[in-house]
CSV table of C-alpha atoms and ligand atoms in Angstrom, one decimal:
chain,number,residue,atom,x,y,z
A,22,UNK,CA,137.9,123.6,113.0
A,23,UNK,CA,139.3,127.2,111.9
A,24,UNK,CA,136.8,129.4,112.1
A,25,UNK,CA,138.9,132.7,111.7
A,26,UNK,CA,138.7,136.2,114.1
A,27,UNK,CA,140.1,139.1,113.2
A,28,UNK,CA,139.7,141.4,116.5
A,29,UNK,CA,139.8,145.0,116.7
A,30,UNK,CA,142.6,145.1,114.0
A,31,UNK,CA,144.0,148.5,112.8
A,32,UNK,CA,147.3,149.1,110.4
A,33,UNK,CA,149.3,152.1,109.7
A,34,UNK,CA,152.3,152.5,107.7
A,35,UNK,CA,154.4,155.4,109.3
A,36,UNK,CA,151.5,158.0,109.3
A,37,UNK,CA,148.9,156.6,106.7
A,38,UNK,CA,146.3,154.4,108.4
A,39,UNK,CA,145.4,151.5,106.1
A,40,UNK,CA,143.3,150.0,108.3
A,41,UNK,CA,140.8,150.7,111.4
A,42,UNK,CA,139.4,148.6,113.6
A,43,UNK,CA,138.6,145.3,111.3
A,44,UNK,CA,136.5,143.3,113.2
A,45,UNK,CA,135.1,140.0,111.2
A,46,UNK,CA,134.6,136.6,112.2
A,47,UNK,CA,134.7,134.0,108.9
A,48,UNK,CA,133.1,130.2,110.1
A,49,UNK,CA,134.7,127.2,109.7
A,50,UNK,CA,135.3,126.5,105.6
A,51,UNK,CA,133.6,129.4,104.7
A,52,UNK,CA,134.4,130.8,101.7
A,53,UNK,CA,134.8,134.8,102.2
A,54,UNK,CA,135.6,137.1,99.7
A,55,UNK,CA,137.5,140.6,100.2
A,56,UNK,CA,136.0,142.9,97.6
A,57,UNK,CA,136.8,146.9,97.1
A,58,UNK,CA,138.9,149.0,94.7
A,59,UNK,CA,142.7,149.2,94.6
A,60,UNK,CA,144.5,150.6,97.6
A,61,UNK,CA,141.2,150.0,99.8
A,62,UNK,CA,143.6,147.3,102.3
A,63,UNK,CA,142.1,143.8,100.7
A,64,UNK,CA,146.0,142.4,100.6
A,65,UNK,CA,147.0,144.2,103.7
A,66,UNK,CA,144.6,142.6,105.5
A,67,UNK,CA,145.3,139.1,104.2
A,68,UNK,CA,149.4,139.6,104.7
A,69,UNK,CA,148.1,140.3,108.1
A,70,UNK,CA,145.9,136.9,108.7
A,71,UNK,CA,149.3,135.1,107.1
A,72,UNK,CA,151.8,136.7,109.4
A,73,UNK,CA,153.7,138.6,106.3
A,74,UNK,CA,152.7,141.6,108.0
A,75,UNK,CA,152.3,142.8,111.6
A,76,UNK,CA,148.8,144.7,112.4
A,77,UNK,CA,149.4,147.8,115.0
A,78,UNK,CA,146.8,146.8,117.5
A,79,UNK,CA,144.4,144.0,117.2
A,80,UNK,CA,144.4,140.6,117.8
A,81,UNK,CA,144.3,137.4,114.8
A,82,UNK,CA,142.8,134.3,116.2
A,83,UNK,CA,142.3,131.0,113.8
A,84,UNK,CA,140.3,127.5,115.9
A,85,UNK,CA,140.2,129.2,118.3
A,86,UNK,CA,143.9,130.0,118.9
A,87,UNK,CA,145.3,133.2,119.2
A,88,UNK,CA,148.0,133.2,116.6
A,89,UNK,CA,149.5,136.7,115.1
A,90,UNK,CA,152.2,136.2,117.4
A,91,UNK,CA,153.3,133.1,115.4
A,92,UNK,CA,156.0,132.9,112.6
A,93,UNK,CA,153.7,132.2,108.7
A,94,UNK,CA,155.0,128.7,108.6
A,95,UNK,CA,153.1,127.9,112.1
A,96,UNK,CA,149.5,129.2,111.2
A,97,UNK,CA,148.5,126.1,109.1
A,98,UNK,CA,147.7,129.0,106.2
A,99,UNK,CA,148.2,128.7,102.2
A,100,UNK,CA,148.3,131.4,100.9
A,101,UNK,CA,148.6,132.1,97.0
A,102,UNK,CA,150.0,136.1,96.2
A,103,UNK,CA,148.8,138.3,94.1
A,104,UNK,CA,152.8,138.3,92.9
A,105,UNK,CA,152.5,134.6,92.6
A,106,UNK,CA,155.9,133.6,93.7
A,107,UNK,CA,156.8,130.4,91.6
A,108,UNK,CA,160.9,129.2,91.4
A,109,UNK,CA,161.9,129.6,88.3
A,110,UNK,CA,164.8,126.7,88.6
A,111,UNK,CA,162.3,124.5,89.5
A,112,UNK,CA,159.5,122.1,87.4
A,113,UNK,CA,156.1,122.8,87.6
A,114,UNK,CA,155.9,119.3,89.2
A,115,UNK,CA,158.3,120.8,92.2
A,116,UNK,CA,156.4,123.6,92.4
A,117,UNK,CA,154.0,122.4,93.2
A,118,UNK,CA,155.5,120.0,95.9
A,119,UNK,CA,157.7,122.9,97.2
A,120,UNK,CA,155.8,122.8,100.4
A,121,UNK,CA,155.3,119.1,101.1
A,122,UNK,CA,159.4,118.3,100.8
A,123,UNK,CA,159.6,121.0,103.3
A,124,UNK,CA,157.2,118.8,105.8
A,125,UNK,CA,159.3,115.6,104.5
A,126,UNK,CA,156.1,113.9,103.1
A,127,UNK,CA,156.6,110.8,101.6
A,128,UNK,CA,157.6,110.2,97.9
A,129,UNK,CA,154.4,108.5,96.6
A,130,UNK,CA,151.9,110.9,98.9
A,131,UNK,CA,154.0,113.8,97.4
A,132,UNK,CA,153.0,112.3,93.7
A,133,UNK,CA,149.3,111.7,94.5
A,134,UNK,CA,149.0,115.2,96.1
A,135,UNK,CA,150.6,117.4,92.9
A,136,UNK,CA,149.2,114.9,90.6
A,137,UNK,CA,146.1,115.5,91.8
A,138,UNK,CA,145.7,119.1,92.7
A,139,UNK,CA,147.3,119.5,89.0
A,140,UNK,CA,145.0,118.0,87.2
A,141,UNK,CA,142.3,120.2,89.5
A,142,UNK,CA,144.2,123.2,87.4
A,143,UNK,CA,144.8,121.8,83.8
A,144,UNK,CA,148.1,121.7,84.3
A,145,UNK,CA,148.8,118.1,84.2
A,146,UNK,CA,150.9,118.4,81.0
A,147,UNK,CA,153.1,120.5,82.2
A,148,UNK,CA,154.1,119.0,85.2
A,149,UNK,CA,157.8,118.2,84.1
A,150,UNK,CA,158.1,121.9,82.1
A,151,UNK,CA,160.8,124.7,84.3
A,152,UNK,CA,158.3,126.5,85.7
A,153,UNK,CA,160.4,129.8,84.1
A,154,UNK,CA,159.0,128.6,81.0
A,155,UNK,CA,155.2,129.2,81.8
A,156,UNK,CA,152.9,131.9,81.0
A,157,UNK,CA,151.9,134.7,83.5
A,158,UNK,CA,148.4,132.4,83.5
A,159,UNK,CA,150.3,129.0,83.6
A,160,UNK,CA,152.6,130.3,86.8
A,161,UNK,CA,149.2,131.3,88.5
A,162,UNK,CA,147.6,128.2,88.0
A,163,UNK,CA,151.0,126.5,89.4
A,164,UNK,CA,150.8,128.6,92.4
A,165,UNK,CA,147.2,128.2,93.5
A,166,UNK,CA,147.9,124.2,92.8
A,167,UNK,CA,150.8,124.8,95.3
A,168,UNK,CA,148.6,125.8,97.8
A,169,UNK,CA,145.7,123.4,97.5
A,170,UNK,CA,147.9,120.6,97.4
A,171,UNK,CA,149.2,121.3,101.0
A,172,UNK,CA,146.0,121.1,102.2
A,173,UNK,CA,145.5,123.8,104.3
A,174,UNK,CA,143.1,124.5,107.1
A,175,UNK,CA,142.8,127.6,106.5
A,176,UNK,CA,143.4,129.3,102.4
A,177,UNK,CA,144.1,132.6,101.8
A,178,UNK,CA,144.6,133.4,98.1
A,179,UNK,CA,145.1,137.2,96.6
A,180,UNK,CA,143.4,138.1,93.3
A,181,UNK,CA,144.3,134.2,92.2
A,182,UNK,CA,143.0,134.5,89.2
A,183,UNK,CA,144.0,137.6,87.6
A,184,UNK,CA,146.4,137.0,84.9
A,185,UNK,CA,144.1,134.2,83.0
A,186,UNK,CA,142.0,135.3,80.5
A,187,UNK,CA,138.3,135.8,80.6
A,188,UNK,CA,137.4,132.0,79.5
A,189,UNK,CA,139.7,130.3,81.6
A,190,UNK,CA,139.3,132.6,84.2
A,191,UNK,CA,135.5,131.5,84.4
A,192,UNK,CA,136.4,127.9,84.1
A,193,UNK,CA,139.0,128.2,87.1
A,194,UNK,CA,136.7,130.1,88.9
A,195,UNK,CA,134.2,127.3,88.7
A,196,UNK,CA,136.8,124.9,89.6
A,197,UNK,CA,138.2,126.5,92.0
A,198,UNK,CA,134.5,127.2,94.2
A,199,UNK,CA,133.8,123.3,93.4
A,200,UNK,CA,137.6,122.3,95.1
A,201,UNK,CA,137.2,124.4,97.9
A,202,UNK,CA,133.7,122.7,98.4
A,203,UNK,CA,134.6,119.6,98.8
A,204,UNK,CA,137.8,120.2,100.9
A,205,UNK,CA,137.2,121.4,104.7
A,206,UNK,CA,139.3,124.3,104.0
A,207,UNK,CA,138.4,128.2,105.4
A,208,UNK,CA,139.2,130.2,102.4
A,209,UNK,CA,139.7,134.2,102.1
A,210,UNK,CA,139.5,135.5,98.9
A,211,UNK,CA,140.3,138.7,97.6
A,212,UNK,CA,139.4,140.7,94.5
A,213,UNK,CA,138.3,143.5,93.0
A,214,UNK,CA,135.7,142.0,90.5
A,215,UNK,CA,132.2,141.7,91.6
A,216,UNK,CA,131.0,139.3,89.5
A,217,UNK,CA,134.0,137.1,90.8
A,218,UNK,CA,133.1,138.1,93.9
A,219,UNK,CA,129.3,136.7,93.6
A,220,UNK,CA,130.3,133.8,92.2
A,221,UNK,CA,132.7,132.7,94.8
A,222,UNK,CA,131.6,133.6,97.9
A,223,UNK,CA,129.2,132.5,100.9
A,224,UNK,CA,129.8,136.2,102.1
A,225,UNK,CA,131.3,139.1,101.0
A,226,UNK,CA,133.1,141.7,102.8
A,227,UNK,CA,132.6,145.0,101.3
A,228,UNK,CA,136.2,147.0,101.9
A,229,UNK,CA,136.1,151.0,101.5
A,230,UNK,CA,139.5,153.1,102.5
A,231,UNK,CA,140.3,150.5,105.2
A,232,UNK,CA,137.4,149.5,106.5
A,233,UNK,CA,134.8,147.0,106.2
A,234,UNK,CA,131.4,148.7,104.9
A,235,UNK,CA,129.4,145.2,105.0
A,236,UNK,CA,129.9,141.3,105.2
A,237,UNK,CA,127.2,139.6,104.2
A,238,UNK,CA,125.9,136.8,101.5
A,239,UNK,CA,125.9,137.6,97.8
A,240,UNK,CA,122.3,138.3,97.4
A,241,UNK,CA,122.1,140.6,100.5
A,242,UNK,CA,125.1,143.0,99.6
A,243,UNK,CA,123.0,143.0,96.4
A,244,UNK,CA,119.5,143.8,97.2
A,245,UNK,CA,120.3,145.3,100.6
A,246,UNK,CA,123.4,147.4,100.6
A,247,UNK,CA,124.1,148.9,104.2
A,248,UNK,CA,126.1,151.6,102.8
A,249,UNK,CA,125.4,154.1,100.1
A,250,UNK,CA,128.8,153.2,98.9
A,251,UNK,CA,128.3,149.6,98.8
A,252,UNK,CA,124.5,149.9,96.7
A,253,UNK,CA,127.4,152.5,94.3
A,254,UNK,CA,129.8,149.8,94.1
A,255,UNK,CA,128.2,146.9,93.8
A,256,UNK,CA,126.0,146.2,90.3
A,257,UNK,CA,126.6,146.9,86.6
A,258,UNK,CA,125.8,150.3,86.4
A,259,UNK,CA,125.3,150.4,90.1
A,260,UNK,CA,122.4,152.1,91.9
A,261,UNK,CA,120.6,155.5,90.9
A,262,UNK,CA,120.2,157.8,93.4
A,263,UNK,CA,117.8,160.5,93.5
A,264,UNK,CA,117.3,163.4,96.4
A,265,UNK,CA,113.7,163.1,98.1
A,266,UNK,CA,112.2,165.7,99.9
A,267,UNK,CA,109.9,164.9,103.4
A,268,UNK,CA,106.3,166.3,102.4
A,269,UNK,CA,105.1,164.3,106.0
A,270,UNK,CA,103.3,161.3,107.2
A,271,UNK,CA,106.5,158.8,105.2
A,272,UNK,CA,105.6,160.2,101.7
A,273,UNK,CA,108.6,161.2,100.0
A,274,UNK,CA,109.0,163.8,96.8
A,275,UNK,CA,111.0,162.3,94.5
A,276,UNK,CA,111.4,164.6,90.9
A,277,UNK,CA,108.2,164.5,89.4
A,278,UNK,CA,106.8,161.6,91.8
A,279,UNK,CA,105.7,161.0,95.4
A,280,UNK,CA,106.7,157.2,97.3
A,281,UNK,CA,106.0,155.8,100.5
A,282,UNK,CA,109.3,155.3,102.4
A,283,UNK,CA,110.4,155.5,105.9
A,284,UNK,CA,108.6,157.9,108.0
A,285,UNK,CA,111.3,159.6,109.9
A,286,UNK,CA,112.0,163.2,110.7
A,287,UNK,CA,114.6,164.3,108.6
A,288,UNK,CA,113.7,166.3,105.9
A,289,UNK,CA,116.2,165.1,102.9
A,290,UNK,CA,116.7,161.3,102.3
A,291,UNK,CA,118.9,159.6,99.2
A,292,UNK,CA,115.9,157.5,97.3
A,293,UNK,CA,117.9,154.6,95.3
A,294,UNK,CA,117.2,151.8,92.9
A,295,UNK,CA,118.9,149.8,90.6
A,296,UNK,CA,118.9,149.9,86.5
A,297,UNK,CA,117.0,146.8,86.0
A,298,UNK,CA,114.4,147.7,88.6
A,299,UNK,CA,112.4,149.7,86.6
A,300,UNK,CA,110.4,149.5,83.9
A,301,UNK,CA,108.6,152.1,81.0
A,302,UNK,CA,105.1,152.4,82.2
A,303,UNK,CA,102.5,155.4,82.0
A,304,UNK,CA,103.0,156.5,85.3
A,305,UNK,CA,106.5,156.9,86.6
A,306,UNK,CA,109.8,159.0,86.8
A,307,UNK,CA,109.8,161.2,83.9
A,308,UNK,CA,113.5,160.6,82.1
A,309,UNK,CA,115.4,162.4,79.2
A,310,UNK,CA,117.1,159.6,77.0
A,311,UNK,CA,121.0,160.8,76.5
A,312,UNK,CA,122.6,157.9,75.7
A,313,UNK,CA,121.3,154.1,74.2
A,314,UNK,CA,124.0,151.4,74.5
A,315,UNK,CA,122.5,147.5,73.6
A,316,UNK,CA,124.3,145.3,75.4
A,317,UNK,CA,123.0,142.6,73.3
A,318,UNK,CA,120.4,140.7,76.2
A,319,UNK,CA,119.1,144.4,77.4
A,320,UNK,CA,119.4,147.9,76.5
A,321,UNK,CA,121.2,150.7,78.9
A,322,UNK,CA,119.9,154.0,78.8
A,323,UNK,CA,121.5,156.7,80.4
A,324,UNK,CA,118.9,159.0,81.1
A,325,UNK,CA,118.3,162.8,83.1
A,326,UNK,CA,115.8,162.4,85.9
A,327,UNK,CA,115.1,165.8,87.4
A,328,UNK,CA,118.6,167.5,86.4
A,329,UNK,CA,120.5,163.6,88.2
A,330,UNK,CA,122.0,161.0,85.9
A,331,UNK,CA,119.6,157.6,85.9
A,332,UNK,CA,120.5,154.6,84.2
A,333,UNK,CA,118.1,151.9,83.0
A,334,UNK,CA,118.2,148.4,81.9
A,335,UNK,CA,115.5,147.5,79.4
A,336,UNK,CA,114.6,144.7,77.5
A,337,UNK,CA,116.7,144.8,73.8
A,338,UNK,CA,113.4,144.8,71.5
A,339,UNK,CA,112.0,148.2,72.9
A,340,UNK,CA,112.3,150.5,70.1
A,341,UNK,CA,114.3,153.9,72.4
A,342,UNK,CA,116.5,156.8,70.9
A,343,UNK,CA,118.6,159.2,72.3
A,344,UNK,CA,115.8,162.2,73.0
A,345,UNK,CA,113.1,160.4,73.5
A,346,UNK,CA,111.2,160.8,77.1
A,347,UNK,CA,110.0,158.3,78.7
A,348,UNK,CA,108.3,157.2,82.1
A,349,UNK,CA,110.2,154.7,84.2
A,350,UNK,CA,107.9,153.0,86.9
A,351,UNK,CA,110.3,151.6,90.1
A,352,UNK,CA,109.3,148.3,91.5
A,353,UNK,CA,108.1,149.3,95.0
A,354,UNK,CA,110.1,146.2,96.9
A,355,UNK,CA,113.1,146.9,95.4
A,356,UNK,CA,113.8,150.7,96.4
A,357,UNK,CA,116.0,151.9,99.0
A,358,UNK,CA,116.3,154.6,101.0
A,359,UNK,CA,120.0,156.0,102.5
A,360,UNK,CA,120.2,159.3,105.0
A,361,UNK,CA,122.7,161.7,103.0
A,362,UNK,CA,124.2,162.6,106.6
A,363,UNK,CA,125.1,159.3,107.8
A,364,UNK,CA,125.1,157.1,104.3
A,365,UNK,CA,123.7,154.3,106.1
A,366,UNK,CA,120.7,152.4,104.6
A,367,UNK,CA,117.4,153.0,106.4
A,368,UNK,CA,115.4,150.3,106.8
B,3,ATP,N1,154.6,148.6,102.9
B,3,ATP,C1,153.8,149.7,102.8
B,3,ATP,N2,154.2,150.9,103.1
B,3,ATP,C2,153.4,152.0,103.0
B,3,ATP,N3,152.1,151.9,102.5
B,3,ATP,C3,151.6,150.7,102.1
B,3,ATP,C4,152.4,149.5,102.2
B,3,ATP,N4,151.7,148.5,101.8
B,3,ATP,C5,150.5,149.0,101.5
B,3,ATP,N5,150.5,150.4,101.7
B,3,ATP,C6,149.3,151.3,101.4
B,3,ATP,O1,148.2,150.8,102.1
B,3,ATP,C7,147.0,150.9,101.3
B,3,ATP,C8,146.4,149.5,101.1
B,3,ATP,O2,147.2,148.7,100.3
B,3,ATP,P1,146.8,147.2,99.9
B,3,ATP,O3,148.0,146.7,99.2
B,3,ATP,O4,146.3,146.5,101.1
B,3,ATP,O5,145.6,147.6,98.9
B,3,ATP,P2,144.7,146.5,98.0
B,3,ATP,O6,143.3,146.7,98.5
B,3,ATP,O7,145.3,145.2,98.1
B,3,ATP,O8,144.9,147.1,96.6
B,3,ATP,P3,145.1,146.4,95.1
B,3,ATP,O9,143.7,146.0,94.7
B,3,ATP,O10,145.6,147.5,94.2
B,3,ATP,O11,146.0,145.2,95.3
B,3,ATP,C9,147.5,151.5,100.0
B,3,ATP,O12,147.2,152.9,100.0
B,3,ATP,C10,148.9,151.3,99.9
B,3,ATP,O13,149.6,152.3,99.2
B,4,MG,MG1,146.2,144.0,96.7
């Protein structure tokens, strides 16, 4: 069991806080994912879990063991950098048993483990290669075999995948979710590409400037953002937002349109919806065309909706130009309402 708890954690370095008060609990071989931009504290949190780097207050606690008082090497952690850190000296094939000599495994258990793991990675062939004679994506594979092959209760791997290129990268990532599957391992994963992110995880913590916005499944982090910043993040383009104005009783005054929504008091709310959630229709937000990008499946419009920018993602035959107006029609279950003041989601 190593269902991991991070308590109450909080990091600064001298007077720059780059974390506050993470509080997340990932179950037993759960596969999490650390998602948010650069600088946002997805590493710092991870170098914290491994023991590379000491939180200022909190508490880590892995099966149910308190254990950030521990040196790395007694966590039962992998952990795969996002500076991999192969030896140059050594072959791929020690490499990748680095870590097993270190527990004195035996010989032939040694073999089967970086054989296997190895050929988990397409690196088989270069098992007997100096491991100073790889590519940047060749020394990532070796170091995320590294880790597998010790096989870890607990996995903690930092943008693994980052210097492959798009191809294998989707072919690793696929192999990669199907290892971890089968193994019992808890794995924390962090990135900052959503797709990846979907792809890979059971949940997804959503990080913003050291905190976590949202942890929650794929789908939900999707349709259900908890933050305006997570529903601006999270898609390809992201959300629209649009300012709506109370006219009573939970009918809202969105540019040229009125929607049911929440009925609360305030009087401003953020109306939102995504690209591909609307559709050309005769009744519906009345949009400017500025910009037409095909995309090949769909078109993208960029559009003006009542002086805000609104993007849409239309099927490629419709026949749109830059100029043209147009009526977009928002699929009722799909919009979502945020209060400006707070940025929270309102149910
Ligand atoms: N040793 C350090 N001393 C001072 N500041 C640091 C140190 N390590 C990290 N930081 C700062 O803490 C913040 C979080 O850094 P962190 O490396 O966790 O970001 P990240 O989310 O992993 O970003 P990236 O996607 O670019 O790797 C950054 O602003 C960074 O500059
Ligand atoms: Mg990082």
């Amino acid at each position: 069991m190593a269902e991991i708890q991070i308590r109450n954690v909080a990091k600064c370095f001298g007077s720059y806080q780059a974390l506050h008060d993470i509080n997340l609990t990932i179950a037993d071989q759960e596969f999490m994912v650390l998602l948010g931009a650069s600088g946002c504290g997805k590493s710092t949190l991870l170098r914290i879990i491994a023991g590379l780097e000491t939180q200022t207050t909190g508490e880590v606690w892995i099966g149910g063991r308190r254990i950030d008082h521990l040196p790395p090497k007694d966590r039962g952690i992998a952990m795969v950098f996002q500076n991999y850190a192969v030896f140059p000296h050594l072959t791929v094939f020690e490499n990748i048993g680095f870590g097993l000599r270190m527990q004195k495994m035996r010989n032939d258990e040694v073999t089967r483990r970086v054989t296997r793991t190895a050929e988990l990675m397409h690196i088989e062939q270069l098992l007997t290669r100096y491991s100073g004679e790889l590519s940047g994506g060749q020394r990532q594979r070796v170091a995320v075999a590294r880790a597998l092959a010790m096989e870890p209760d607990v996995i903690l791997m930092d943008e693994p995948l980052s210097n492959l290129d798009a191809l294998l990268r989707l072919e690793m990532r696929a192999e990669l979710k199907g290892v971890l599957a089968e193994s019992n391992t808890t794995a924390i994963y962090v990135t900052h590409d959503q797709v990846e992110a979907m792809s890979l995880a059971d949940r997804i913590s959503v990080m913003h400037q050291g905190r976590i916005v949202q942890a929650a499944s794929p789908v939900e982090v999707y349709r259900d953002p908890a933050e305006r910043f997570v529903a601006g993040f999270i898609g390809n383009p992201p959300m629209n937002f649009l300012p709506a104005r109370n006219t009573g009783a939970g009918r809202w005054a969105v540019a040229n349109q009125v929607f049911d929504g929440p009925d609360v008091p305030a009087t401003a709310l953020e109306f939102a919806i995504r690209p591909e959630d609307v559709r050309p229709a005769d009744e519906g937000l009345e949009a400017r065309v500025r910009l037409v990008e095909p995309l090949g499946a769909h078109l993208l419009l960029t559009c003006d909706v009542g002086g805000a920018m609104f993007r849409a993602i239309l099927d490629s035959d419709m026949t749109v130009r830059a100029g043209d107006e147009l009526k977009l029609a928002a699929m009722p279950d799909r919009i979502r309402w945020f209060d400006p003041d707070t940025s929270l989601s309102i149910a």
